[in-house]
PDB file of C-alpha atoms in Angstrom:
ATOM      1  CA  GLY C   1    -123.718  61.210-161.897  1.00  0.00           C
ATOM      2  CA  ALA C   2    -123.970  58.221-159.568  1.00  0.00           C
ATOM      3  CA  GLY C   3    -120.661  58.721-157.790  1.00  0.00           C
ATOM      4  CA  VAL C   4    -118.043  61.253-156.784  1.00  0.00           C
ATOM      5  CA  SER C   5    -116.112  62.577-159.883  1.00  0.00           C
ATOM      6  CA  GLN C   6    -112.853  64.320-159.928  1.00  0.00           C
ATOM      7  CA  SER C   7    -110.893  66.152-162.647  1.00  0.00           C
ATOM      8  CA  PRO C   8    -108.407  65.994-163.936  1.00  0.00           C
ATOM      9  CA  SER C   9    -107.529  62.382-163.467  1.00  0.00           C
ATOM     10  CA  ASN C  10    -103.936  63.147-163.927  1.00  0.00           C
ATOM     11  CA  LYS C  11    -101.899  66.353-163.717  1.00  0.00           C
ATOM     12  CA  VAL C  12     -98.238  66.992-164.320  1.00  0.00           C
ATOM     13  CA  THR C  13     -96.898  70.420-163.510  1.00  0.00           C
ATOM     14  CA  GLU C  14     -93.626  72.133-162.999  1.00  0.00           C
ATOM     15  CA  LYS C  15     -92.375  73.274-159.523  1.00  0.00           C
ATOM     16  CA  GLY C  16     -93.707  76.701-158.712  1.00  0.00           C
ATOM     17  CA  LYS C  17     -96.897  76.519-160.818  1.00  0.00           C
ATOM     18  CA  ASP C  18    -100.419  76.766-159.379  1.00  0.00           C
ATOM     19  CA  VAL C  19    -102.871  73.839-159.881  1.00  0.00           C
ATOM     20  CA  GLU C  20    -106.636  73.479-159.418  1.00  0.00           C
ATOM     21  CA  LEU C  21    -108.279  70.124-158.674  1.00  0.00           C
ATOM     22  CA  ARG C  22    -112.077  69.682-158.944  1.00  0.00           C
ATOM     23  CA  CYS C  23    -114.549  67.486-157.139  1.00  0.00           C
ATOM     24  CA  ASP C  24    -118.146  66.876-157.991  1.00  0.00           C
ATOM     25  CA  PRO C  25    -119.765  65.113-154.994  1.00  0.00           C
ATOM     26  CA  ILE C  26    -122.710  62.781-155.067  1.00  0.00           C
ATOM     27  CA  SER C  27    -126.010  64.741-155.512  1.00  0.00           C
ATOM     28  CA  GLY C  28    -127.512  65.488-152.143  1.00  0.00           C
ATOM     29  CA  HIS C  29    -124.338  64.996-150.197  1.00  0.00           C
ATOM     30  CA  THR C  30    -123.771  68.182-148.250  1.00  0.00           C
ATOM     31  CA  ALA C  31    -120.489  67.033-146.540  1.00  0.00           C
ATOM     32  CA  LEU C  32    -117.380  67.031-148.634  1.00  0.00           C
ATOM     33  CA  TYR C  33    -113.879  65.991-147.739  1.00  0.00           C
ATOM     34  CA  TRP C  34    -110.374  66.318-149.339  1.00  0.00           C
ATOM     35  CA  TYR C  35    -107.600  63.843-148.490  1.00  0.00           C
ATOM     36  CA  ARG C  36    -104.087  63.317-149.793  1.00  0.00           C
ATOM     37  CA  GLN C  37    -102.409  60.014-150.341  1.00  0.00           C
ATOM     38  CA  ARG C  38     -98.722  59.786-150.962  1.00  0.00           C
ATOM     39  CA  LEU C  39     -97.296  56.749-152.768  1.00  0.00           C
ATOM     40  CA  GLY C  40     -97.649  53.593-150.600  1.00  0.00           C
ATOM     41  CA  GLN C  41     -99.168  55.526-147.699  1.00  0.00           C
ATOM     42  CA  GLY C  42    -102.422  56.072-145.942  1.00  0.00           C
ATOM     43  CA  LEU C  43    -104.883  58.902-146.603  1.00  0.00           C
ATOM     44  CA  GLU C  44    -104.178  62.239-144.844  1.00  0.00           C
ATOM     45  CA  PHE C  45    -107.026  64.549-144.107  1.00  0.00           C
ATOM     46  CA  LEU C  46    -106.852  68.069-145.642  1.00  0.00           C
ATOM     47  CA  ILE C  47    -110.131  69.994-145.335  1.00  0.00           C
ATOM     48  CA  TYR C  48    -113.791  69.267-145.137  1.00  0.00           C
ATOM     49  CA  PHE C  49    -116.996  71.277-145.762  1.00  0.00           C
ATOM     50  CA  GLN C  50    -120.182  70.719-143.823  1.00  0.00           C
ATOM     51  CA  GLY C  51    -123.281  72.088-145.135  1.00  0.00           C
ATOM     52  CA  ASN C  52    -123.320  75.964-144.747  1.00  0.00           C
ATOM     53  CA  SER C  53    -120.824  76.010-141.815  1.00  0.00           C
ATOM     54  CA  ALA C  54    -117.238  77.314-142.035  1.00  0.00           C
ATOM     55  CA  PRO C  55    -115.008  74.606-143.437  1.00  0.00           C
ATOM     56  CA  ASP C  56    -112.564  72.648-141.207  1.00  0.00           C
ATOM     57  CA  LYS C  57    -109.173  73.547-142.593  1.00  0.00           C
ATOM     58  CA  SER C  58    -107.130  71.896-139.818  1.00  0.00           C
ATOM     59  CA  GLY C  59    -105.470  69.358-142.107  1.00  0.00           C
ATOM     60  CA  LEU C  60    -104.187  71.711-144.722  1.00  0.00           C
ATOM     61  CA  PRO C  61    -100.301  71.339-144.585  1.00  0.00           C
ATOM     62  CA  SER C  62     -99.353  74.972-145.583  1.00  0.00           C
ATOM     63  CA  ASP C  63    -100.936  78.281-146.692  1.00  0.00           C
ATOM     64  CA  ARG C  64    -100.160  77.246-150.214  1.00  0.00           C
ATOM     65  CA  PHE C  65    -103.227  74.990-150.072  1.00  0.00           C
ATOM     66  CA  SER C  66    -106.832  76.281-150.175  1.00  0.00           C
ATOM     67  CA  ALA C  67    -110.198  75.048-151.070  1.00  0.00           C
ATOM     68  CA  GLU C  68    -113.531  76.465-151.919  1.00  0.00           C
ATOM     69  CA  ARG C  69    -116.977  75.028-152.381  1.00  0.00           C
ATOM     70  CA  THR C  70    -119.847  76.409-154.406  1.00  0.00           C
ATOM     71  CA  GLY C  71    -123.077  75.958-152.402  1.00  0.00           C
ATOM     72  CA  GLU C  72    -123.569  72.220-151.874  1.00  0.00           C
ATOM     73  CA  SER C  73    -121.894  71.100-155.061  1.00  0.00           C
ATOM     74  CA  VAL C  74    -118.473  71.437-156.655  1.00  0.00           C
ATOM     75  CA  SER C  75    -115.374  71.917-154.705  1.00  0.00           C
ATOM     76  CA  THR C  76    -112.068  73.177-155.899  1.00  0.00           C
ATOM     77  CA  LEU C  77    -108.681  72.508-154.146  1.00  0.00           C
ATOM     78  CA  THR C  78    -105.975  74.922-155.157  1.00  0.00           C
ATOM     79  CA  ILE C  79    -102.249  74.350-154.581  1.00  0.00           C
ATOM     80  CA  GLN C  80    -100.236  77.433-155.162  1.00  0.00           C
ATOM     81  CA  ARG C  81     -96.442  77.405-155.984  1.00  0.00           C
ATOM     82  CA  THR C  82     -96.360  73.648-156.153  1.00  0.00           C
ATOM     83  CA  GLN C  83     -93.423  71.747-154.612  1.00  0.00           C
ATOM     84  CA  GLN C  84     -92.193  68.280-155.393  1.00  0.00           C
ATOM     85  CA  GLU C  85     -93.430  67.085-152.019  1.00  0.00           C
ATOM     86  CA  ASP C  86     -96.987  67.926-153.141  1.00  0.00           C
ATOM     87  CA  SER C  87     -96.838  64.974-155.557  1.00  0.00           C
ATOM     88  CA  ALA C  88     -99.634  62.604-154.509  1.00  0.00           C
ATOM     89  CA  VAL C  89    -103.098  61.418-155.285  1.00  0.00           C
ATOM     90  CA  TYR C  90    -105.759  63.928-154.073  1.00  0.00           C
ATOM     91  CA  LEU C  91    -108.930  62.141-153.112  1.00  0.00           C
ATOM     92  CA  CYS C  92    -112.367  63.761-152.618  1.00  0.00           C
ATOM     93  CA  ALA C  93    -115.142  62.114-150.714  1.00  0.00           C
ATOM     94  CA  SER C  94    -118.725  63.086-149.851  1.00  0.00           C
ATOM     95  CA  SER C  95    -121.293  61.960-147.410  1.00  0.00           C
ATOM     96  CA  LEU C  96    -124.835  62.678-146.267  1.00  0.00           C
ATOM     97  CA  TRP C  97    -125.295  65.383-143.683  1.00  0.00           C
ATOM     98  CA  ARG C  98    -128.357  64.550-141.526  1.00  0.00           C
ATOM     99  CA  SER C  99    -129.893  66.573-138.737  1.00  0.00           C
ATOM    100  CA  GLY C 100    -127.333  65.379-136.354  1.00  0.00           C
ATOM    101  CA  GLY C 101    -124.501  66.033-138.741  1.00  0.00           C
ATOM    102  CA  ALA C 102    -122.286  63.677-140.702  1.00  0.00           C
ATOM    103  CA  ARG C 103    -121.104  61.522-137.887  1.00  0.00           C
ATOM    104  CA  GLY C 104    -121.001  57.839-138.745  1.00  0.00           C
ATOM    105  CA  GLU C 105    -122.016  58.579-142.272  1.00  0.00           C
ATOM    106  CA  THR C 106    -120.307  56.558-145.096  1.00  0.00           C
ATOM    107  CA  GLN C 107    -117.779  58.624-147.011  1.00  0.00           C
ATOM    108  CA  TYR C 108    -117.782  57.788-150.715  1.00  0.00           C
ATOM    109  CA  PHE C 109    -114.524  58.497-152.511  1.00  0.00           C
ATOM    110  CA  GLY C 110    -113.838  59.662-156.044  1.00  0.00           C
ATOM    111  CA  PRO C 111    -111.204  58.157-158.248  1.00  0.00           C
ATOM    112  CA  GLY C 112    -108.630  60.828-157.277  1.00  0.00           C
ATOM    113  CA  THR C 113    -106.340  63.229-159.170  1.00  0.00           C
ATOM    114  CA  ARG C 114    -102.781  62.040-159.500  1.00  0.00           C
ATOM    115  CA  LEU C 115    -100.569  65.037-159.275  1.00  0.00           C
ATOM    116  CA  LEU C 116     -96.863  64.878-160.209  1.00  0.00           C
ATOM    117  CA  VAL C 117     -94.810  67.983-159.637  1.00  0.00           C
ATOM    118  CA  LEU C 118     -91.524  67.954-161.714  1.00  0.00           C
TER     119      LEU C 118
ATOM    120  CA  GLN G   1    -102.620  60.385-133.511  1.00  0.00           C
ATOM    121  CA  GLN G   2    -102.910  58.123-136.616  1.00  0.00           C
ATOM    122  CA  PRO G   3    -104.497  54.784-135.704  1.00  0.00           C
ATOM    123  CA  VAL G   4    -102.072  51.841-135.779  1.00  0.00           C
ATOM    124  CA  GLN G   5    -102.853  48.953-138.057  1.00  0.00           C
ATOM    125  CA  SER G   6    -101.478  45.455-137.737  1.00  0.00           C
ATOM    126  CA  PRO G   7    -100.239  43.455-139.519  1.00  0.00           C
ATOM    127  CA  GLN G   8     -98.704  45.726-142.082  1.00  0.00           C
ATOM    128  CA  ALA G   9     -98.973  42.941-144.632  1.00  0.00           C
ATOM    129  CA  VAL G  10    -100.324  39.408-144.987  1.00  0.00           C
ATOM    130  CA  ILE G  11    -100.262  36.718-147.624  1.00  0.00           C
ATOM    131  CA  LEU G  12    -103.069  34.127-147.616  1.00  0.00           C
ATOM    132  CA  ARG G  13    -104.065  31.176-149.763  1.00  0.00           C
ATOM    133  CA  GLU G  14    -107.585  31.274-151.152  1.00  0.00           C
ATOM    134  CA  GLY G  15    -110.048  30.092-148.385  1.00  0.00           C
ATOM    135  CA  GLU G  16    -107.829  31.056-145.502  1.00  0.00           C
ATOM    136  CA  ASP G  17    -108.976  33.542-142.802  1.00  0.00           C
ATOM    137  CA  ALA G  18    -107.248  36.669-141.740  1.00  0.00           C
ATOM    138  CA  VAL G  19    -107.770  39.385-139.101  1.00  0.00           C
ATOM    139  CA  ILE G  20    -106.702  43.008-139.391  1.00  0.00           C
ATOM    140  CA  ASN G  21    -106.480  45.214-136.344  1.00  0.00           C
ATOM    141  CA  CYS G  22    -106.858  48.887-135.835  1.00  0.00           C
ATOM    142  CA  SER G  23    -105.931  50.580-132.562  1.00  0.00           C
ATOM    143  CA  SER G  24    -106.350  54.269-131.583  1.00  0.00           C
ATOM    144  CA  SER G  25    -104.991  56.242-128.619  1.00  0.00           C
ATOM    145  CA  LYS G  26    -108.063  58.536-128.756  1.00  0.00           C
ATOM    146  CA  ALA G  27    -111.743  58.013-127.698  1.00  0.00           C
ATOM    147  CA  LEU G  28    -113.644  57.153-130.837  1.00  0.00           C
ATOM    148  CA  TYR G  29    -117.091  57.669-132.227  1.00  0.00           C
ATOM    149  CA  SER G  30    -116.810  55.270-135.110  1.00  0.00           C
ATOM    150  CA  VAL G  31    -114.351  53.131-137.091  1.00  0.00           C
ATOM    151  CA  HIS G  32    -114.724  52.933-140.929  1.00  0.00           C
ATOM    152  CA  TRP G  33    -113.041  50.195-142.997  1.00  0.00           C
ATOM    153  CA  TYR G  34    -112.098  50.510-146.611  1.00  0.00           C
ATOM    154  CA  ARG G  35    -110.397  48.435-149.169  1.00  0.00           C
ATOM    155  CA  GLN G  36    -108.185  49.944-151.876  1.00  0.00           C
ATOM    156  CA  LYS G  37    -106.891  48.154-154.990  1.00  0.00           C
ATOM    157  CA  HIS G  38    -103.828  49.529-156.648  1.00  0.00           C
ATOM    158  CA  GLY G  39    -104.635  52.711-158.588  1.00  0.00           C
ATOM    159  CA  GLU G  40    -108.223  52.841-157.481  1.00  0.00           C
ATOM    160  CA  ALA G  41    -110.216  54.884-154.969  1.00  0.00           C
ATOM    161  CA  PRO G  42    -110.935  53.268-151.473  1.00  0.00           C
ATOM    162  CA  VAL G  43    -114.128  51.286-151.423  1.00  0.00           C
ATOM    163  CA  PHE G  44    -116.256  51.311-148.315  1.00  0.00           C
ATOM    164  CA  LEU G  45    -116.694  48.088-146.448  1.00  0.00           C
ATOM    165  CA  MET G  46    -118.128  48.771-143.019  1.00  0.00           C
ATOM    166  CA  ILE G  47    -118.758  51.329-140.330  1.00  0.00           C
ATOM    167  CA  LEU G  48    -118.915  50.382-136.559  1.00  0.00           C
ATOM    168  CA  LEU G  49    -120.413  52.971-134.397  1.00  0.00           C
ATOM    169  CA  LYS G  50    -120.243  53.647-130.609  1.00  0.00           C
ATOM    170  CA  GLY G  51    -123.057  51.742-129.008  1.00  0.00           C
ATOM    171  CA  GLY G  52    -122.820  48.732-131.289  1.00  0.00           C
ATOM    172  CA  GLU G  53    -124.426  49.697-134.536  1.00  0.00           C
ATOM    173  CA  GLN G  54    -122.771  48.459-137.650  1.00  0.00           C
ATOM    174  CA  LYS G  55    -123.364  49.407-141.222  1.00  0.00           C
ATOM    175  CA  GLY G  56    -121.908  47.619-144.259  1.00  0.00           C
ATOM    176  CA  HIS G  57    -120.889  44.506-146.104  1.00  0.00           C
ATOM    177  CA  ASP G  58    -122.788  41.364-145.245  1.00  0.00           C
ATOM    178  CA  LYS G  59    -119.911  39.031-146.006  1.00  0.00           C
ATOM    179  CA  ILE G  60    -117.302  40.845-143.899  1.00  0.00           C
ATOM    180  CA  SER G  61    -117.461  41.059-140.131  1.00  0.00           C
ATOM    181  CA  ALA G  62    -115.805  43.414-137.719  1.00  0.00           C
ATOM    182  CA  SER G  63    -115.694  44.203-134.032  1.00  0.00           C
ATOM    183  CA  PHE G  64    -115.215  47.521-132.135  1.00  0.00           C
ATOM    184  CA  ASN G  65    -114.115  47.563-128.579  1.00  0.00           C
ATOM    185  CA  GLU G  66    -114.995  51.089-127.481  1.00  0.00           C
ATOM    186  CA  LYS G  67    -113.173  50.984-124.132  1.00  0.00           C
ATOM    187  CA  LYS G  68    -109.944  49.903-125.747  1.00  0.00           C
ATOM    188  CA  GLN G  69    -110.429  51.991-128.900  1.00  0.00           C
ATOM    189  CA  GLN G  70    -109.749  48.949-131.048  1.00  0.00           C
ATOM    190  CA  SER G  71    -111.320  47.551-134.053  1.00  0.00           C
ATOM    191  CA  SER G  72    -110.733  44.173-135.929  1.00  0.00           C
ATOM    192  CA  LEU G  73    -111.796  43.164-139.411  1.00  0.00           C
ATOM    193  CA  TYR G  74    -112.389  39.617-140.009  1.00  0.00           C
ATOM    194  CA  LEU G  75    -111.964  38.181-143.451  1.00  0.00           C
ATOM    195  CA  THR G  76    -113.077  34.551-143.689  1.00  0.00           C
ATOM    196  CA  ALA G  77    -112.766  32.027-146.496  1.00  0.00           C
ATOM    197  CA  SER G  78    -110.794  34.598-148.413  1.00  0.00           C
ATOM    198  CA  GLN G  79    -111.184  34.996-152.193  1.00  0.00           C
ATOM    199  CA  LEU G  80    -108.787  36.381-154.763  1.00  0.00           C
ATOM    200  CA  SER G  81    -110.953  39.490-155.030  1.00  0.00           C
ATOM    201  CA  TYR G  82    -110.098  40.269-151.333  1.00  0.00           C
ATOM    202  CA  SER G  83    -106.543  41.259-152.345  1.00  0.00           C
ATOM    203  CA  GLY G  84    -105.757  44.917-151.731  1.00  0.00           C
ATOM    204  CA  THR G  85    -104.812  47.362-149.033  1.00  0.00           C
ATOM    205  CA  TYR G  86    -107.197  47.642-146.182  1.00  0.00           C
ATOM    206  CA  PHE G  87    -107.470  50.925-144.225  1.00  0.00           C
ATOM    207  CA  CYS G  88    -109.251  51.834-141.065  1.00  0.00           C
ATOM    208  CA  GLY G  89    -110.364  55.329-140.549  1.00  0.00           C
ATOM    209  CA  THR G  90    -111.285  56.586-137.205  1.00  0.00           C
ATOM    210  CA  GLU G  91    -113.848  59.315-136.344  1.00  0.00           C
ATOM    211  CA  ARG G  92    -113.063  60.817-132.928  1.00  0.00           C
ATOM    212  CA  ASN G  93    -115.533  61.639-130.232  1.00  0.00           C
ATOM    213  CA  ASN G  94    -114.550  65.242-129.803  1.00  0.00           C
ATOM    214  CA  ALA G  95    -113.421  66.295-133.232  1.00  0.00           C
ATOM    215  CA  GLY G  96    -114.976  66.865-136.604  1.00  0.00           C
ATOM    216  CA  ASN G  97    -116.307  64.404-139.002  1.00  0.00           C
ATOM    217  CA  MET G  98    -113.036  63.844-140.901  1.00  0.00           C
ATOM    218  CA  LEU G  99    -111.382  60.332-140.753  1.00  0.00           C
ATOM    219  CA  THR G 100    -107.927  59.711-139.539  1.00  0.00           C
ATOM    220  CA  PHE G 101    -106.560  56.776-141.484  1.00  0.00           C
ATOM    221  CA  GLY G 102    -104.193  54.083-140.402  1.00  0.00           C
ATOM    222  CA  GLY G 103    -101.174  53.259-142.518  1.00  0.00           C
ATOM    223  CA  GLY G 104    -102.886  50.279-144.210  1.00  0.00           C
ATOM    224  CA  THR G 105    -102.620  46.514-144.305  1.00  0.00           C
ATOM    225  CA  ARG G 106    -101.519  44.931-147.580  1.00  0.00           C
ATOM    226  CA  LEU G 107    -103.464  41.686-148.135  1.00  0.00           C
ATOM    227  CA  MET G 108    -102.477  39.278-150.950  1.00  0.00           C
ATOM    228  CA  VAL G 109    -104.656  36.240-151.651  1.00  0.00           C
ATOM    229  CA  LYS G 110    -103.035  33.592-153.768  1.00  0.00           C
ATOM    230  CA  PRO G 111    -104.666  30.677-155.540  1.00  0.00           C
TER     231      PRO G 111
END
């Protein structure tokens, strides 16, 4: 597709359940980022993948959060034992990764997954 | 460590100008500006890089003062379509490529 796609667009779950959120980056973008946006607030960095290097997980809020990426394509963000405070919009972005890295590259955002934990 | 944006909110009449500021306490490699409409994904507006390079929208201008770690976004002759929340995202010198976003500036343009 032409842009970043995410699924599902909306997810309602019960406290304690696990959820998986999916991101398909723009073709050819080897850098992929996950952000969280709580209602009325700014975006909070969670994790990013840069080519074949180990992901930067420094933004993950707890060990209930994890993410994987298959090669240079799809990424899945998993939240285990969801809590009500996990309710937010989860946004994925991708960017080019040139020889010098992804510095200064535009990050293109997907439409997000709206997660509601009851 | 989150950059500070000001003002938090602004209301304009169509045709008026506005300036949105973004200030960081850390040395920056770049500043990215996005606009987000309610219920939608952030849309890229502009990147300002260390050294003066800029990439982005030709109808929106911005500045980046590297020494002060500050950036300003200039919206001139505002249109109704400019309404939304503006976020600056900063890319630090000595950190990864992730962006640290400010809390946003809510802009409403009225007819």
